[in-house]
Amino acid sequence: MRIRAFPMTMDERYVENIWSLLKNAIQEIQKKNNSGLSFEELYRNAYTMVLHKHGERLYNGLREVVTHHLESKVRQDVLASLNNNFLQILNQAWNDHQTSMVMIRDILMYMDRVYVQQNNVDNVYNLGLIIFRDQVVRYGGIRDHLRHILLEMVVRERKGEVADKLSVRAACQMLMVLGIDSRAVYEEDFERPFLSQSAEFYRSESQRFLGENSASVYIKKVEARINEESERAKHYLDESTEQRIVAVVEEELIQKHMKTIVEMENSGVVHMLKCQKTDDLHCMYKLLGRVADGLRTMASCVSAHLREEGKALVNVDESGANALNFVQSLLDLKDRYDTFLGKSFVNDPIFKKMISSDFEYFLNLNLKSPEYLSLFIDDKLKKGVKGMTEQDIELVLDKTMVLFRFLQEKDIFERYYKQHLAKRLLLNKSVSDDSEKNMISKLKTECGCQFTSKLEGMFKDMSISNMLMEDFKNHIQTSGTSLYGVDLSVRVLTTGFWPTQSSATCTLPLAPRNAFEVFRRFYLAKHSGRQLTLQPALGSADLSAIFYGPRREESETKEKADGPSSSTPTSASANGPRKHIISVSTYQMCILMLFNTRDRLTYEDIMNETDVPKKDLDRALQSLAMGKPTQRVLVKSPKGKDILPSSIFAVNDSFTSKLHRVKIQTVAAKGESEPERKETRSKVDEDRKHEIEAAIVRIMKARKTMQHNLLVSEVTEQLKSRFLPSPVIIKKRIEGLIEREYLARTPEDRKVYTYVA
Amino acid sequence: MDLGEDVSSLFGKRSKTSSNSTVNRSRTKGAEEAPTIFNQKKCIAWFRQYSTPSSPDTIGPEGVEMFCRDLNVEPENIALLVLSWKMGAKQMGYFTLQEWLLGLTDLQCDSLAKLQAKLNYLHSLLLDSSHFKSIYRYAFDFSRDKDQRSLDIETAKAMLGLLLGRQWSLLNSFFQFLDQSRYRVLNKDQWCNVLEFSRAVDVDLKNYDVDGAWPVMLDEFVEWLKVNRGESNIQ
């Protein structure tokens, strides 16, 4: 007896029957005749087949049926419509196919779940897709035609003609679905040719656009096209294409031609900069920002132009140079580019950095920049600045600080600033202590205390001197000491704080000399260990003067001019003696007082008797004798603009002025003369030597040993806020320190230094 | 008149050889031919042949000259430099008694003959590179003027010629460079680095390291040499 298992196998006939049933049903579905079918029955039959291990048969059968239908019916229909509503027919076929496949899948769901899973084959729906794809969509003629039609639609659209967007969209979606889990079908059958056709299209578009020869027009057109393609992709191709097609447009229209656009004559970046076209620049910025290196291309063009503009401003020749204009023009330039930075370049750090480095570059091309900057600030801190409120000045000074930051030789600036500050303080020209102190605190923020401590010392000296004068006045009153008729005012400067002057002395007239002696005794009694040296170059004097001659324009009769000791009543009549107070420098006082005892003096006489250094003497005499008529207190003969040793000077008795108090302006050179500048420079170089050595010693003391290159770069780093030392100079200083036995080379490695305690 | 004890009491400490001398006194007296043990008294007496009564503990330039003649050696002979180095002599042209004793004791020479025999040995010291370096460095301090920190250029050239003349092919070029430069002295660092340079840098200058922390003078020398050889564009 044989026990058999439950008959799981069916006989062949039975299977055949089931299959026929199903096959028929499938075909009806495909013919859209599904209404008469029973879902339940069909499902059950399929279930049975699969259960009895006939899944494979069912699967293969399915494949056959579907293939046959698509091949012989659907494909033919589509082919027939190639020139007649192709897309619509195709789409219709597709929709029908999807619908029937859904139904077929539902019937065969058990097979999907069991057989398909177990055998790792495509599920029913996907099988349908594959067959549709291979038998219909990718069938030779259909495939080509589909591609052709779709591309043609795009071409038409680009020309601005109407196209059947919905059909195109449906077709694209179909292709996407046919890729099953990838977009490969869409990509191969449509997108790739689409992109390559688009590339060609835009290649010639670019030529067309360029032909218009206007960068701003080009940019606008590109933007328009990008938007268009974006929209197209979003709305009726597949969304995923958007990024790709935009990339193509960017490549063809922007990337390949960005240099041309940027550098286009009369419309490119340079033109936009020159004509302040901030909006156009912004459009270009946005556009070029789309491609790699686009912004860099633009930035380097802007940079080149800025450097040119900067260089032109900075390379003013000697004679035309005016510190105020120099600095003002640079401030204006900075303002312009800051506007561009803000409005056109949205504060992009690339551009910000580039502008800064450009300014640093050309500002330092002119070696007098530090001096000019200081003169500019000096001008704004002096009394009599016209047309600017306090806030205006504050603003300008802040902007000037921005330029200051770009200076490489800040130590030179410091030197000039001290000089100019000294003049302002001593000649009482500052607008206010507050604005001075404000400026100093700005500098302190930038440069640290070392820079400003001496400046603050200068202020202290001024206030101490004021107190000193109070004491002195009291002292004079209480002790009844004579000051020889001189109303004396002394300012005592601490040597270390103030800029060093060549302490040239001159021969003071008797009265002031004696008066000063009184003060000197007074001061040294208070501070016995100190030494006082008179600095005639910085002093000033008010002289009371009487002119006896007739007014100007009348004939001259020379008479003695009286000094301060005699007093003759003033008469208001035109021919009477005229009293004035003349404000002069100390040197000028020495000169003028000579004429109390002499009518006329030669240049040589004056030089011998006053001992004023030649340069200053010339300047003083020029101001007194060769300035404006309202300033000409002396006359020189022979007339002419040269001062010779034989020139003769005398009081200008016809001197007249509407003002009672006449200030003699010094024929001042704004800024230094060449030899003065050389002297300043050599002083700066001396200072730098010390600063470098101090830095070296400081670093070596901390580190004990250090390799040569490291030491050089550390030193440079430490000093860069003041100036930029070259490696050769640093090396020389190191050698100097070796010689003086502060450092030594290590015996093992001559490139390594060690600190000698 | 026991000179040995006078001198040693001056120094305030007994030298190693003092015990020897007591032994010596009993044995040899005035013998010069046979290889005798070093006699300090003899050495000192030999010293006194060259010093003057007015400065008995120093041999001056004339004494040195005489010494050289006796030794049959020119004063420019490098052996003399080596000898001075052995002595630790501070100043070229002068030997103090202390220096004399130090050097000659080390060499175990108390007579001309013995020293002459040692001349080859002195020369051989130059062949050892670390001795040579030591002698070279010593030469700087030895030949400079004691109130100057640096060595004047003419003396420097002479010493360099003596020391490096045979072994550095660029020496003459270096001299030419110095002549046309503004350098009037050489400092110690520069001096020492010239030796390093001669040892480290090839004649074709190809391995000259610009970042090698060479003194600026040598950077300039290399630059000058390159220009002169037509290898550089810098004018």
mmCIF file of C-alpha atoms in Angstrom, chain B residues 21-146:
data_model
loop_
_atom_site.group_PDB
_atom_site.id
_atom_site.type_symbol
_atom_site.label_atom_id
_atom_site.label_comp_id
_atom_site.label_asym_id
_atom_site.label_seq_id
_atom_site.Cartn_x
_atom_site.Cartn_y
_atom_site.Cartn_z
ATOM 1 C CA SER B 21 111.594 68.695 38.001
ATOM 2 C CA THR B 22 112.814 67.668 41.398
ATOM 3 C CA VAL B 23 113.616 64.270 40.000
ATOM 4 C CA ASN B 24 115.152 65.783 36.919
ATOM 5 C CA ARG B 25 117.523 68.001 38.772
ATOM 6 C CA SER B 26 119.386 65.069 40.128
ATOM 7 C CA ARG B 27 119.623 63.312 36.797
ATOM 8 C CA THR B 28 120.145 65.467 33.772
ATOM 9 C CA LYS B 29 121.584 68.879 33.494
ATOM 10 C CA GLY B 30 121.890 70.637 30.181
ATOM 11 C CA ALA B 31 121.603 67.449 28.107
ATOM 12 C CA GLU B 32 119.724 68.096 24.870
ATOM 13 C CA GLU B 33 120.244 65.137 22.609
ATOM 14 C CA ALA B 34 118.761 62.181 24.401
ATOM 15 C CA PRO B 35 114.930 62.100 24.663
ATOM 16 C CA THR B 36 114.603 63.419 28.158
ATOM 17 C CA ILE B 37 111.510 63.883 30.268
ATOM 18 C CA PHE B 38 110.024 67.366 30.141
ATOM 19 C CA ASN B 39 111.743 69.795 32.491
ATOM 20 C CA GLN B 40 109.710 72.795 33.450
ATOM 21 C CA LYS B 41 112.643 74.798 34.694
ATOM 22 C CA LYS B 42 114.345 74.239 31.416
ATOM 23 C CA CYS B 43 111.265 75.303 29.584
ATOM 24 C CA ILE B 44 111.095 78.487 31.552
ATOM 25 C CA ALA B 45 114.751 79.183 30.982
ATOM 26 C CA TRP B 46 114.165 78.689 27.291
ATOM 27 C CA PHE B 47 111.340 81.211 27.538
ATOM 28 C CA ARG B 48 113.616 83.737 29.142
ATOM 29 C CA GLN B 49 115.898 83.594 26.130
ATOM 30 C CA TYR B 50 113.285 85.504 24.240
ATOM 31 C CA SER B 51 111.729 87.747 26.824
ATOM 32 C CA THR B 52 113.319 91.015 27.861
ATOM 33 C CA PRO B 53 114.469 92.008 31.311
ATOM 34 C CA SER B 54 111.936 94.797 31.379
ATOM 35 C CA SER B 55 109.110 92.340 30.803
ATOM 36 C CA PRO B 56 110.473 88.966 31.815
ATOM 37 C CA ASP B 57 107.169 87.140 31.640
ATOM 38 C CA THR B 58 106.204 88.206 28.153
ATOM 39 C CA ILE B 59 107.814 87.524 24.817
ATOM 40 C CA GLY B 60 107.132 90.417 22.458
ATOM 41 C CA PRO B 61 107.181 90.629 18.689
ATOM 42 C CA GLU B 62 110.970 90.763 18.362
ATOM 43 C CA GLY B 63 111.291 87.790 20.672
ATOM 44 C CA VAL B 64 108.763 85.909 18.631
ATOM 45 C CA GLU B 65 110.671 86.716 15.496
ATOM 46 C CA MET B 66 113.876 85.415 17.039
ATOM 47 C CA PHE B 67 112.059 82.347 18.223
ATOM 48 C CA CYS B 68 110.832 81.654 14.728
ATOM 49 C CA ARG B 69 114.287 82.109 13.271
ATOM 50 C CA ASP B 70 115.716 79.690 15.797
ATOM 51 C CA LEU B 71 112.976 77.258 15.099
ATOM 52 C CA ASN B 72 113.672 77.646 11.399
ATOM 53 C CA VAL B 73 110.080 78.460 10.692
ATOM 54 C CA GLU B 74 108.633 81.558 8.985
ATOM 55 C CA PRO B 75 106.321 83.605 11.216
ATOM 56 C CA GLU B 76 103.553 83.074 8.625
ATOM 57 C CA ASN B 77 103.924 79.332 8.858
ATOM 58 C CA ILE B 78 100.715 77.863 9.969
ATOM 59 C CA ALA B 79 102.502 75.658 12.473
ATOM 60 C CA LEU B 80 103.042 78.742 14.511
ATOM 61 C CA LEU B 81 99.336 79.366 14.570
ATOM 62 C CA VAL B 82 98.751 75.838 15.761
ATOM 63 C CA LEU B 83 101.368 76.284 18.431
ATOM 64 C CA SER B 84 99.753 79.498 19.572
ATOM 65 C CA TRP B 85 96.469 77.686 19.711
ATOM 66 C CA LYS B 86 97.978 75.022 21.867
ATOM 67 C CA MET B 87 99.254 77.735 24.122
ATOM 68 C CA GLY B 88 95.967 79.563 24.116
ATOM 69 C CA ALA B 89 97.929 82.678 23.246
ATOM 70 C CA LYS B 90 95.707 85.715 23.433
ATOM 71 C CA GLN B 91 97.460 88.047 21.106
ATOM 72 C CA MET B 92 99.345 87.465 17.939
ATOM 73 C CA GLY B 93 102.978 88.408 18.379
ATOM 74 C CA TYR B 94 103.057 87.848 22.115
ATOM 75 C CA PHE B 95 103.534 84.857 24.363
ATOM 76 C CA THR B 96 103.096 85.050 28.071
ATOM 77 C CA LEU B 97 104.947 82.685 30.307
ATOM 78 C CA GLN B 98 101.752 81.040 31.348
ATOM 79 C CA GLU B 99 100.733 80.429 27.754
ATOM 80 C CA TRP B 100 104.211 79.188 26.907
ATOM 81 C CA LEU B 101 104.208 76.678 29.694
ATOM 82 C CA LEU B 102 100.700 75.510 28.959
ATOM 83 C CA GLY B 103 101.368 74.779 25.315
ATOM 84 C CA LEU B 104 104.837 73.380 25.558
ATOM 85 C CA THR B 105 103.981 71.221 28.520
ATOM 86 C CA ASP B 106 101.176 69.725 26.531
ATOM 87 C CA LEU B 107 103.610 69.108 23.725
ATOM 88 C CA GLN B 108 106.251 67.923 26.162
ATOM 89 C CA CYS B 109 108.867 70.188 24.630
ATOM 90 C CA ASP B 110 111.418 72.065 26.638
ATOM 91 C CA SER B 111 113.932 72.699 23.890
ATOM 92 C CA LEU B 112 114.125 73.830 20.269
ATOM 93 C CA ALA B 113 115.107 70.385 19.051
ATOM 94 C CA LYS B 114 112.138 68.757 20.686
ATOM 95 C CA LEU B 115 109.820 71.368 19.291
ATOM 96 C CA GLN B 116 111.236 71.029 15.831
ATOM 97 C CA ALA B 117 110.577 67.358 16.044
ATOM 98 C CA LYS B 118 106.976 68.144 16.873
ATOM 99 C CA LEU B 119 106.367 70.415 13.910
ATOM 100 C CA ASN B 120 104.935 67.655 11.787
ATOM 101 C CA TYR B 121 102.622 66.720 14.572
ATOM 102 C CA LEU B 122 101.410 70.282 14.727
ATOM 103 C CA HIS B 123 100.710 70.245 11.015
ATOM 104 C CA SER B 124 98.852 66.996 11.331
ATOM 105 C CA LEU B 125 96.414 68.538 13.771
ATOM 106 C CA LEU B 126 95.054 70.575 10.924
ATOM 107 C CA LEU B 127 93.922 67.480 9.140
ATOM 108 C CA ASP B 128 91.424 66.609 11.807
ATOM 109 C CA SER B 129 88.313 68.527 10.973
ATOM 110 C CA SER B 130 87.203 69.357 14.478
ATOM 111 C CA HIS B 131 90.699 70.465 15.498
ATOM 112 C CA PHE B 132 90.856 72.523 12.382
ATOM 113 C CA LYS B 133 87.562 74.179 13.206
ATOM 114 C CA SER B 134 88.815 74.952 16.669
ATOM 115 C CA ILE B 135 92.071 76.384 15.332
ATOM 116 C CA TYR B 136 90.192 78.355 12.709
ATOM 117 C CA ARG B 137 87.892 79.920 15.260
ATOM 118 C CA TYR B 138 90.784 80.597 17.564
ATOM 119 C CA ALA B 139 92.590 82.385 14.756
ATOM 120 C CA PHE B 140 89.955 85.114 14.759
ATOM 121 C CA ASP B 141 90.372 86.150 18.362
ATOM 122 C CA PHE B 142 94.101 85.631 18.137
ATOM 123 C CA SER B 143 94.604 87.976 15.234
ATOM 124 C CA ARG B 144 92.202 90.733 16.073
ATOM 125 C CA ASP B 145 93.038 93.959 17.772
ATOM 126 C CA LYS B 146 92.023 93.532 21.359
#
